[in-house]
Tab-separated table of N, CA and C in Angstrom:
chain	number	residue	atom	x	y	z
M	1	UNK	N	9.798	1.157	-5.771
M	1	UNK	CA	10.017	-0.118	-6.397
M	1	UNK	C	10.988	-1.003	-5.639
M	2	UNK	N	11.848	-0.395	-4.810
M	2	UNK	CA	12.816	-1.225	-4.081
M	2	UNK	C	12.128	-2.143	-3.073
M	3	UNK	N	11.136	-1.645	-2.392
M	3	UNK	CA	10.396	-2.476	-1.438
M	3	UNK	C	9.643	-3.580	-2.183
M	4	UNK	N	9.025	-3.255	-3.271
M	4	UNK	CA	8.328	-4.227	-4.107
M	4	UNK	C	9.298	-5.330	-4.537
M	5	UNK	N	10.456	-4.926	-5.006
M	5	UNK	CA	11.496	-5.845	-5.473
M	5	UNK	C	11.965	-6.753	-4.337
M	6	UNK	N	12.242	-6.166	-3.176
M	6	UNK	CA	12.722	-6.952	-2.034
M	6	UNK	C	11.661	-7.952	-1.568
M	7	UNK	N	10.396	-7.539	-1.563
M	7	UNK	CA	9.325	-8.455	-1.177
M	7	UNK	C	9.253	-9.625	-2.147
M	8	UNK	N	9.321	-9.352	-3.450
M	8	UNK	CA	9.273	-10.422	-4.459
M	8	UNK	C	10.483	-11.352	-4.325
M	9	UNK	N	11.644	-10.791	-4.095
M	9	UNK	CA	12.875	-11.585	-3.968
M	9	UNK	C	12.817	-12.502	-2.746
M	10	UNK	N	12.313	-11.983	-1.628
M	10	UNK	CA	12.289	-12.752	-0.382
M	10	UNK	C	11.094	-13.706	-0.286
M	11	UNK	N	10.135	-13.561	-1.194
M	11	UNK	CA	8.921	-14.389	-1.175
M	11	UNK	C	8.643	-14.911	-2.584
M	12	UNK	N	9.488	-15.799	-3.084
M	12	UNK	CA	9.380	-16.218	-4.487
M	12	UNK	C	8.070	-16.935	-4.823
M	13	UNK	N	7.350	-17.444	-3.827
M	13	UNK	CA	6.082	-18.112	-4.100
M	13	UNK	C	4.905	-17.135	-4.142
M	14	UNK	N	5.146	-15.862	-3.890
M	14	UNK	CA	4.117	-14.823	-3.979
M	14	UNK	C	4.201	-14.141	-5.337
M	15	UNK	N	3.057	-13.678	-5.833
M	15	UNK	CA	3.042	-12.714	-6.938
M	15	UNK	C	2.836	-11.362	-6.279
M	16	UNK	N	3.750	-10.444	-6.539
M	16	UNK	CA	3.763	-9.163	-5.840
M	16	UNK	C	3.416	-8.066	-6.852
M	17	UNK	N	2.273	-7.446	-6.640
M	17	UNK	CA	1.775	-6.400	-7.538
M	17	UNK	C	2.046	-5.040	-6.921
M	18	UNK	N	2.660	-4.162	-7.682
M	18	UNK	CA	2.874	-2.787	-7.252
M	18	UNK	C	2.085	-1.844	-8.138
M	19	UNK	N	1.349	-0.930	-7.525
M	19	UNK	CA	0.546	0.037	-8.268
M	19	UNK	C	1.173	1.410	-8.105
M	20	UNK	N	1.423	2.081	-9.210
M	20	UNK	CA	2.089	3.392	-9.199
M	20	UNK	C	1.611	4.172	-10.413
M	21	UNK	N	1.371	5.463	-10.239
M	21	UNK	CA	0.923	6.286	-11.364
M	21	UNK	C	2.083	6.980	-12.079
M	22	UNK	N	3.245	7.022	-11.443
M	22	UNK	CA	4.384	7.692	-12.073
M	22	UNK	C	5.135	6.723	-12.986
M	23	UNK	N	5.194	7.079	-14.262
M	23	UNK	CA	5.798	6.231	-15.288
M	23	UNK	C	7.241	5.858	-14.949
M	24	UNK	N	8.035	6.812	-14.529
M	24	UNK	CA	9.448	6.553	-14.246
M	24	UNK	C	9.622	5.504	-13.154
M	25	UNK	N	8.820	5.562	-12.108
M	25	UNK	CA	8.922	4.591	-11.008
M	25	UNK	C	8.581	3.175	-11.498
M	26	UNK	N	7.573	3.068	-12.351
M	26	UNK	CA	7.189	1.765	-12.895
M	26	UNK	C	8.304	1.236	-13.797
M	27	UNK	N	8.845	2.078	-14.646
M	27	UNK	CA	9.947	1.658	-15.520
M	27	UNK	C	11.155	1.191	-14.713
M	28	UNK	N	11.479	1.897	-13.629
M	28	UNK	CA	12.585	1.490	-12.761
M	28	UNK	C	12.320	0.118	-12.144
M	29	UNK	N	11.094	-0.109	-11.679
M	29	UNK	CA	10.747	-1.390	-11.054
M	29	UNK	C	10.812	-2.533	-12.065
M	30	UNK	N	10.344	-2.289	-13.267
M	30	UNK	CA	10.402	-3.319	-14.316
M	30	UNK	C	11.853	-3.645	-14.648
M	31	UNK	N	12.678	-2.621	-14.828
M	31	UNK	CA	14.095	-2.837	-15.159
M	31	UNK	C	14.811	-3.615	-14.054
M	32	UNK	N	14.536	-3.285	-12.812
M	32	UNK	CA	15.169	-3.976	-11.681
M	32	UNK	C	14.744	-5.443	-11.655
M	33	UNK	N	13.455	-5.713	-11.875
M	33	UNK	CA	12.968	-7.097	-11.878
M	33	UNK	C	13.588	-7.885	-13.032
M	34	UNK	N	13.668	-7.285	-14.215
M	34	UNK	CA	14.280	-7.961	-15.366
M	34	UNK	C	15.759	-8.225	-15.118
M	35	UNK	N	16.451	-7.258	-14.556
M	35	UNK	CA	17.888	-7.401	-14.268
M	35	UNK	C	18.145	-8.594	-13.351
M	36	UNK	N	17.267	-8.785	-12.350
M	36	UNK	CA	17.472	-9.828	-11.358
M	36	UNK	C	16.677	-11.103	-11.638
M	37	UNK	N	16.014	-11.152	-12.793
M	37	UNK	CA	15.292	-12.360	-13.178
M	37	UNK	C	14.094	-12.679	-12.305
M	38	UNK	N	13.466	-11.664	-11.761
M	38	UNK	CA	12.275	-11.875	-10.928
M	38	UNK	C	11.036	-11.880	-11.814
M	39	UNK	N	10.366	-13.013	-11.856
M	39	UNK	CA	9.146	-13.069	-12.663
M	39	UNK	C	7.883	-13.020	-11.805
M	40	UNK	N	8.053	-12.840	-10.491
M	40	UNK	CA	6.889	-12.774	-9.599
M	40	UNK	C	6.555	-11.345	-9.171
M	41	UNK	N	7.206	-10.358	-9.765
M	41	UNK	CA	6.903	-8.960	-9.449
M	41	UNK	C	6.194	-8.332	-10.646
M	42	UNK	N	5.091	-7.639	-10.350
M	42	UNK	CA	4.253	-7.051	-11.397
M	42	UNK	C	4.071	-5.558	-11.129
M	43	UNK	N	4.942	-4.711	-11.648
M	43	UNK	CA	4.752	-3.263	-11.479
M	43	UNK	C	3.759	-2.750	-12.527
M	44	UNK	N	2.644	-2.220	-12.074
M	44	UNK	CA	1.620	-1.699	-12.976
M	44	UNK	C	1.533	-0.190	-12.833
M	45	UNK	N	1.441	0.480	-13.961
M	45	UNK	CA	1.181	1.929	-13.948
M	45	UNK	C	-0.341	2.110	-13.981
M	46	UNK	N	-0.898	2.169	-12.761
M	46	UNK	CA	-2.344	2.200	-12.623
M	46	UNK	C	-2.699	2.777	-11.266
M	47	UNK	N	-3.704	3.600	-11.238
M	47	UNK	CA	-4.200	4.158	-9.985
M	47	UNK	C	-4.835	3.036	-9.160
M	48	UNK	N	-4.537	3.007	-7.878
M	48	UNK	CA	-5.057	1.963	-6.992
M	48	UNK	C	-6.576	1.949	-6.984
M	49	UNK	N	-7.196	3.117	-7.065
M	49	UNK	CA	-8.666	3.155	-7.056
M	49	UNK	C	-9.229	2.377	-8.231
M	50	UNK	N	-8.629	2.524	-9.397
M	50	UNK	CA	-9.084	1.802	-10.589
M	50	UNK	C	-8.816	0.306	-10.456
M	51	UNK	N	-7.623	-0.041	-9.986
M	51	UNK	CA	-7.265	-1.460	-9.852
M	51	UNK	C	-8.226	-2.191	-8.933
M	52	UNK	N	-8.525	-1.603	-7.769
M	52	UNK	CA	-9.383	-2.287	-6.799
M	52	UNK	C	-10.855	-2.249	-7.200
M	53	UNK	N	-11.263	-1.209	-7.905
M	53	UNK	CA	-12.671	-1.080	-8.289
M	53	UNK	C	-13.023	-1.910	-9.515
M	54	UNK	N	-12.083	-2.045	-10.476
M	54	UNK	CA	-12.497	-2.582	-11.763
M	54	UNK	C	-11.554	-3.594	-12.401
M	55	UNK	N	-10.346	-3.767	-11.898
M	55	UNK	CA	-9.385	-4.631	-12.581
M	55	UNK	C	-9.186	-5.962	-11.856
M	56	UNK	N	-8.953	-5.905	-10.575
M	56	UNK	CA	-8.666	-7.131	-9.818
M	56	UNK	C	-9.955	-7.900	-9.521
M	57	UNK	N	-9.920	-9.229	-9.647
M	57	UNK	CA	-11.121	-10.016	-9.366
M	57	UNK	C	-11.444	-10.062	-7.877
M	58	UNK	N	-12.688	-10.361	-7.548
M	58	UNK	CA	-13.069	-10.470	-6.135
M	58	UNK	C	-12.246	-11.542	-5.418
M	59	UNK	N	-11.949	-11.275	-4.158
M	59	UNK	CA	-11.260	-12.228	-3.271
M	59	UNK	C	-9.997	-12.799	-3.911
M	60	UNK	N	-9.187	-11.936	-4.527
M	60	UNK	CA	-7.989	-12.393	-5.241
M	60	UNK	C	-6.680	-11.926	-4.613
M	61	UNK	N	-6.748	-11.157	-3.534
M	61	UNK	CA	-5.546	-10.528	-2.973
M	61	UNK	C	-5.385	-10.940	-1.513
M	62	UNK	N	-4.167	-11.352	-1.154
M	62	UNK	CA	-3.871	-11.752	0.228
M	62	UNK	C	-3.453	-10.580	1.104
M	63	UNK	N	-2.827	-9.594	0.517
M	63	UNK	CA	-2.286	-8.468	1.279
M	63	UNK	C	-2.370	-7.192	0.469
M	64	UNK	N	-2.865	-6.142	1.095
M	64	UNK	CA	-2.842	-4.802	0.498
M	64	UNK	C	-2.071	-3.918	1.459
M	65	UNK	N	-1.034	-3.273	0.939
M	65	UNK	CA	-0.264	-2.310	1.719
M	65	UNK	C	-0.452	-0.936	1.088
M	66	UNK	N	-0.968	-0.002	1.861
M	66	UNK	CA	-1.108	1.377	1.401
M	66	UNK	C	-0.123	2.188	2.238
M	67	UNK	N	1.000	2.537	1.607
M	67	UNK	CA	2.099	3.171	2.312
M	67	UNK	C	2.151	4.663	2.021
M	68	UNK	N	1.893	5.463	3.023
M	68	UNK	CA	2.037	6.912	2.982
M	68	UNK	C	1.287	7.551	1.810
M	69	UNK	N	-0.057	7.384	1.788
M	69	UNK	CA	-0.822	8.017	0.715
M	69	UNK	C	-0.680	9.540	0.778
M	70	UNK	N	-0.648	10.154	-0.380
M	70	UNK	CA	-0.470	11.603	-0.477
M	70	UNK	C	-1.636	12.325	0.179
M	71	UNK	N	-1.349	13.314	1.062
M	71	UNK	CA	-2.443	13.993	1.775
M	71	UNK	C	-3.197	15.037	0.946
M	72	UNK	N	-2.627	15.539	-0.160
M	72	UNK	CA	-3.284	16.532	-0.996
M	72	UNK	C	-3.795	17.712	-0.169
M	73	UNK	N	-2.893	18.607	0.169
M	73	UNK	CA	-3.239	19.750	1.026
M	73	UNK	C	-4.185	20.727	0.349
M	74	UNK	N	-4.127	20.836	-0.973
M	74	UNK	CA	-5.028	21.721	-1.709
M	74	UNK	C	-6.456	21.181	-1.598
M	75	UNK	N	-7.418	21.993	-1.089
M	75	UNK	CA	-8.786	21.489	-0.866
M	75	UNK	C	-9.456	20.920	-2.116
M	76	UNK	N	-9.260	21.543	-3.272
M	76	UNK	CA	-9.897	21.042	-4.492
M	76	UNK	C	-9.298	19.691	-4.893
M	77	UNK	N	-7.981	19.577	-4.840
M	77	UNK	CA	-7.337	18.307	-5.163
M	77	UNK	C	-7.667	17.250	-4.121
M	78	UNK	N	-7.787	17.676	-2.873
M	78	UNK	CA	-8.075	16.726	-1.794
M	78	UNK	C	-9.403	16.007	-2.036
M	79	UNK	N	-10.435	16.766	-2.398
M	79	UNK	CA	-11.742	16.162	-2.665
M	79	UNK	C	-11.662	15.177	-3.835
M	80	UNK	N	-10.864	15.501	-4.835
M	80	UNK	CA	-10.781	14.702	-6.047
M	80	UNK	C	-9.862	13.485	-5.897
M	81	UNK	N	-8.767	13.632	-5.151
M	81	UNK	CA	-7.710	12.619	-5.186
M	81	UNK	C	-7.436	11.884	-3.880
M	82	UNK	N	-8.039	12.300	-2.796
M	82	UNK	CA	-7.772	11.645	-1.525
M	82	UNK	C	-8.174	10.176	-1.623
M	83	UNK	N	-7.293	9.299	-1.237
M	83	UNK	CA	-7.470	7.875	-1.483
M	83	UNK	C	-8.537	7.231	-0.605
M	84	UNK	N	-8.459	7.421	0.693
M	84	UNK	CA	-9.347	6.683	1.597
M	84	UNK	C	-10.692	7.366	1.762
M	85	UNK	N	-11.714	6.710	1.217
M	85	UNK	CA	-13.095	7.090	1.452
M	85	UNK	C	-13.903	5.793	1.500
M	86	UNK	N	-15.179	5.889	1.750
M	86	UNK	CA	-16.005	4.687	1.913
M	86	UNK	C	-15.992	3.812	0.659
M	87	UNK	N	-16.013	4.418	-0.513
M	87	UNK	CA	-15.995	3.646	-1.761
M	87	UNK	C	-14.707	2.866	-1.936
M	88	UNK	N	-13.584	3.487	-1.607
M	88	UNK	CA	-12.291	2.805	-1.717
M	88	UNK	C	-12.228	1.621	-0.758
M	89	UNK	N	-12.716	1.806	0.445
M	89	UNK	CA	-12.707	0.713	1.432
M	89	UNK	C	-13.601	-0.435	0.946
M	90	UNK	N	-14.738	-0.127	0.364
M	90	UNK	CA	-15.604	-1.165	-0.199
M	90	UNK	C	-14.866	-1.955	-1.277
M	91	UNK	N	-14.103	-1.253	-2.114
M	91	UNK	CA	-13.327	-1.929	-3.157
M	91	UNK	C	-12.215	-2.792	-2.567
M	92	UNK	N	-11.577	-2.328	-1.493
M	92	UNK	CA	-10.558	-3.141	-0.811
M	92	UNK	C	-11.196	-4.408	-0.259
M	93	UNK	N	-12.355	-4.271	0.371
M	93	UNK	CA	-13.066	-5.433	0.912
M	93	UNK	C	-13.373	-6.446	-0.194
M	94	UNK	N	-13.734	-5.948	-1.347
M	94	UNK	CA	-14.108	-6.811	-2.476
M	94	UNK	C	-12.937	-7.662	-2.945
M	95	UNK	N	-11.744	-7.089	-3.030
M	95	UNK	CA	-10.611	-7.836	-3.596
M	95	UNK	C	-9.829	-8.640	-2.564
M	96	UNK	N	-9.929	-8.280	-1.287
M	96	UNK	CA	-9.223	-9.057	-0.261
M	96	UNK	C	-9.880	-10.416	-0.060
M	97	UNK	N	-9.065	-11.435	0.011
M	97	UNK	CA	-9.567	-12.771	0.348
M	97	UNK	C	-9.969	-12.801	1.821
M	98	UNK	N	-10.884	-13.679	2.211
M	98	UNK	CA	-11.133	-13.861	3.637
M	98	UNK	C	-9.808	-14.227	4.328
M	99	UNK	N	-9.516	-13.544	5.410
M	99	UNK	CA	-8.237	-13.716	6.093
M	99	UNK	C	-7.143	-12.825	5.547
M	100	UNK	N	-7.436	-12.083	4.459
M	100	UNK	CA	-6.462	-11.177	3.859
M	100	UNK	C	-6.195	-9.984	4.766
M	101	UNK	N	-5.030	-9.376	4.583
M	101	UNK	CA	-4.555	-8.312	5.463
M	101	UNK	C	-4.510	-6.964	4.740
M	102	UNK	N	-4.994	-5.938	5.414
M	102	UNK	CA	-4.819	-4.548	4.965
M	102	UNK	C	-3.844	-3.888	5.936
M	103	UNK	N	-2.790	-3.302	5.385
M	103	UNK	CA	-1.795	-2.585	6.190
M	103	UNK	C	-1.716	-1.158	5.664
M	104	UNK	N	-1.781	-0.179	6.561
M	104	UNK	CA	-1.628	1.218	6.169
M	104	UNK	C	-0.539	1.865	7.013
M	105	UNK	N	0.127	2.835	6.422
M	105	UNK	CA	1.134	3.620	7.139
M	105	UNK	C	1.058	5.055	6.640
M	106	UNK	N	1.117	5.999	7.573
M	106	UNK	CA	1.125	7.413	7.214
M	106	UNK	C	1.802	8.212	8.310
M	107	UNK	N	2.396	9.318	7.902
M	107	UNK	CA	2.999	10.233	8.873
M	107	UNK	C	2.180	11.514	9.001
M	108	UNK	N	0.960	11.505	8.484
M	108	UNK	CA	0.070	12.665	8.541
M	108	UNK	C	-1.112	12.303	9.449
M	109	UNK	N	-1.214	13.002	10.587
M	109	UNK	CA	-2.247	12.678	11.577
M	109	UNK	C	-3.658	12.730	10.994
M	110	UNK	N	-3.947	13.733	10.146
M	110	UNK	CA	-5.284	13.838	9.550
M	110	UNK	C	-5.607	12.631	8.666
M	111	UNK	N	-4.609	12.157	7.943
M	111	UNK	CA	-4.816	10.984	7.085
M	111	UNK	C	-5.037	9.746	7.948
M	112	UNK	N	-4.250	9.597	9.011
M	112	UNK	CA	-4.434	8.461	9.924
M	112	UNK	C	-5.842	8.469	10.508
M	113	UNK	N	-6.320	9.639	10.903
M	113	UNK	CA	-7.668	9.747	11.473
M	113	UNK	C	-8.725	9.383	10.431
M	114	UNK	N	-8.529	9.831	9.193
M	114	UNK	CA	-9.498	9.502	8.153
M	114	UNK	C	-9.495	8.004	7.860
M	115	UNK	N	-8.311	7.405	7.767
M	115	UNK	CA	-8.220	5.964	7.536
M	115	UNK	C	-8.930	5.222	8.666
M	116	UNK	N	-8.636	5.603	9.913
M	116	UNK	CA	-9.274	4.953	11.056
M	116	UNK	C	-10.792	5.073	10.979
M	117	UNK	N	-11.279	6.237	10.585
M	117	UNK	CA	-12.722	6.461	10.531
M	117	UNK	C	-13.381	5.612	9.444
M	118	UNK	N	-12.859	5.657	8.214
M	118	UNK	CA	-13.543	4.949	7.129
M	118	UNK	C	-13.340	3.446	7.206
M	119	UNK	N	-12.157	2.993	7.600
M	119	UNK	CA	-11.953	1.547	7.740
M	119	UNK	C	-12.684	1.057	8.993
M	120	UNK	N	-12.735	1.904	10.011
M	120	UNK	CA	-13.463	1.540	11.228
M	120	UNK	C	-14.944	1.326	10.996
M	121	UNK	N	-15.509	1.944	9.965
M	121	UNK	CA	-16.921	1.754	9.634
M	121	UNK	C	-17.178	0.442	8.891
M	122	UNK	N	-16.117	-0.221	8.453
M	122	UNK	CA	-16.260	-1.455	7.691
M	122	UNK	C	-16.716	-2.594	8.589
M	123	UNK	N	-17.701	-3.345	8.110
M	123	UNK	CA	-18.130	-4.543	8.834
M	123	UNK	C	-17.289	-5.747	8.440
M	124	UNK	N	-16.553	-5.648	7.331
M	124	UNK	CA	-15.775	-6.783	6.825
M	124	UNK	C	-14.334	-6.791	7.340
M	125	UNK	N	-13.843	-5.648	7.819
M	125	UNK	CA	-12.446	-5.540	8.251
M	125	UNK	C	-12.370	-5.372	9.758
M	126	UNK	N	-11.552	-6.189	10.384
M	126	UNK	CA	-11.386	-6.176	11.836
M	126	UNK	C	-9.970	-5.722	12.169
M	127	UNK	N	-9.820	-4.765	13.083
M	127	UNK	CA	-8.473	-4.319	13.430
M	127	UNK	C	-7.677	-5.425	14.129
M	128	UNK	N	-6.364	-5.402	13.894
M	128	UNK	CA	-5.444	-6.338	14.534
M	128	UNK	C	-4.431	-5.569	15.366
M	129	UNK	N	-3.953	-6.148	16.455
M	129	UNK	CA	-2.836	-5.535	17.168
M	129	UNK	C	-1.611	-5.490	16.248
M	130	UNK	N	-0.755	-4.498	16.474
M	130	UNK	CA	0.393	-4.300	15.588
M	130	UNK	C	1.267	-5.549	15.483
M	131	UNK	N	1.569	-6.204	16.582
M	131	UNK	CA	2.452	-7.385	16.541
M	131	UNK	C	1.845	-8.496	15.689
M	132	UNK	N	0.540	-8.713	15.809
M	132	UNK	CA	-0.107	-9.746	15.008
M	132	UNK	C	-0.131	-9.366	13.531
M	133	UNK	N	-0.441	-8.111	13.243
M	133	UNK	CA	-0.443	-7.658	11.862
M	133	UNK	C	0.937	-7.768	11.232
M	134	UNK	N	1.944	-7.351	11.963
M	134	UNK	CA	3.311	-7.425	11.442
M	134	UNK	C	3.714	-8.871	11.168
M	135	UNK	N	3.319	-9.781	12.024
M	135	UNK	CA	3.665	-11.192	11.846
M	135	UNK	C	3.013	-11.788	10.599
M	136	UNK	N	1.892	-11.223	10.155
M	136	UNK	CA	1.189	-11.731	8.970
M	136	UNK	C	1.771	-11.203	7.660
M	137	UNK	N	2.545	-10.153	7.721
M	137	UNK	CA	3.127	-9.588	6.494
M	137	UNK	C	4.259	-10.472	5.993
M	138	UNK	N	4.469	-10.532	4.679
M	138	UNK	CA	5.588	-11.319	4.160
M	138	UNK	C	6.921	-10.658	4.524
M	139	UNK	N	7.956	-11.461	4.577
M	139	UNK	CA	9.286	-10.937	4.884
M	139	UNK	C	9.704	-9.915	3.832
M	140	UNK	N	10.336	-8.843	4.287
M	140	UNK	CA	10.862	-7.821	3.384
M	140	UNK	C	11.969	-7.071	4.101
M	141	UNK	N	13.116	-6.989	3.450
M	141	UNK	CA	14.274	-6.336	4.056
M	141	UNK	C	14.364	-4.848	3.732
M	142	UNK	N	13.463	-4.338	2.916
M	142	UNK	CA	13.551	-2.962	2.422
M	142	UNK	C	12.414	-2.114	2.975
M	143	UNK	N	12.742	-0.938	3.451
M	143	UNK	CA	11.724	0.028	3.871
M	143	UNK	C	11.265	0.835	2.660
M	144	UNK	N	10.082	1.416	2.765
M	144	UNK	CA	9.631	2.332	1.720
M	144	UNK	C	10.460	3.610	1.809
M	145	UNK	N	10.452	4.383	0.735
M	145	UNK	CA	11.211	5.648	0.734
M	145	UNK	C	10.770	6.559	1.879
M	146	UNK	N	9.469	6.659	2.078
M	146	UNK	CA	8.962	7.570	3.109
M	146	UNK	C	9.247	7.039	4.514
M	147	UNK	N	9.134	5.738	4.699
M	147	UNK	CA	9.450	5.151	5.997
M	147	UNK	C	10.919	5.421	6.354
M	148	UNK	N	11.784	5.233	5.386
M	148	UNK	CA	13.205	5.501	5.594
M	148	UNK	C	13.416	6.971	5.970
M	149	UNK	N	12.762	7.890	5.245
M	149	UNK	CA	12.903	9.323	5.524
M	149	UNK	C	12.358	9.676	6.905
M	150	UNK	N	11.237	9.082	7.291
M	150	UNK	CA	10.682	9.343	8.625
M	150	UNK	C	11.655	8.902	9.712
M	151	UNK	N	12.241	7.731	9.548
M	151	UNK	CA	13.220	7.263	10.535
M	151	UNK	C	14.433	8.188	10.578
M	152	UNK	N	14.912	8.568	9.414
M	152	UNK	CA	16.084	9.446	9.333
M	152	UNK	C	15.824	10.790	10.006
M	153	UNK	N	14.626	11.340	9.798
M	153	UNK	CA	14.303	12.679	10.283
M	153	UNK	C	13.573	12.689	11.623
M	154	UNK	N	13.367	11.524	12.211
M	154	UNK	CA	12.693	11.450	13.509
M	154	UNK	C	11.214	11.799	13.450
M	155	UNK	N	10.571	11.526	12.329
M	155	UNK	CA	9.146	11.824	12.154
M	155	UNK	C	8.340	10.580	12.527
M	156	UNK	N	7.431	10.690	13.481
M	156	UNK	CA	6.619	9.518	13.836
M	156	UNK	C	5.597	9.213	12.745
M	157	UNK	N	5.217	7.947	12.644
M	157	UNK	CA	4.172	7.586	11.705
M	157	UNK	C	3.249	6.562	12.355
M	158	UNK	N	2.067	6.462	11.767
M	158	UNK	CA	1.024	5.581	12.279
M	158	UNK	C	0.930	4.355	11.387
M	159	UNK	N	0.909	3.174	12.002
M	159	UNK	CA	0.714	1.907	11.305
M	159	UNK	C	-0.589	1.287	11.789
M	160	UNK	N	-1.336	0.720	10.857
M	160	UNK	CA	-2.564	0.043	11.229
M	160	UNK	C	-2.685	-1.259	10.421
M	161	UNK	N	-3.325	-2.253	11.036
M	161	UNK	CA	-3.548	-3.551	10.404
M	161	UNK	C	-5.003	-3.945	10.595
M	162	UNK	N	-5.580	-4.513	9.520
M	162	UNK	CA	-6.940	-5.049	9.578
M	162	UNK	C	-6.955	-6.374	8.831
M	163	UNK	N	-7.812	-7.277	9.256
M	163	UNK	CA	-7.987	-8.549	8.575
M	163	UNK	C	-9.410	-8.631	8.039
M	164	UNK	N	-9.532	-9.208	6.859
M	164	UNK	CA	-10.856	-9.386	6.248
M	164	UNK	C	-11.488	-10.645	6.819
M	165	UNK	N	-12.702	-10.486	7.341
M	165	UNK	CA	-13.425	-11.624	7.905
M	165	UNK	C	-14.015	-12.532	6.858
């Protein structure tokens, strides 16, 4: 929620939606936004797959950031809960506006390869060089929890950017 909060604070003309399934994290984000009088931050307790497939209207989102999706090492859970598959990418394409940006970050090589494969199959999403993708993201002074931990522990991570045609 801290990254969500910082993005909303630094970009008051944006509506910043955060999707999280853990109740405590959503409650923390709501309390922080209320404390600081931020009315442009929307923490929702909702699975991203549901939000992109059935809740958000078509071509309504300028930026989607998928930060360090859980790899689900257990094979049974992996099949059920792994985020990036062809259906999820189709749903991302549906809600992104033309010119909208998809940003992904992961420190798990297998997840990076899967993201590259399924997003690479998309005809609607075009990869961007890192510098161009970074320049399109809104200003934010806060790193995600996992990004901070990777930097602290010297763990490399993969960043990717795509634009919707």
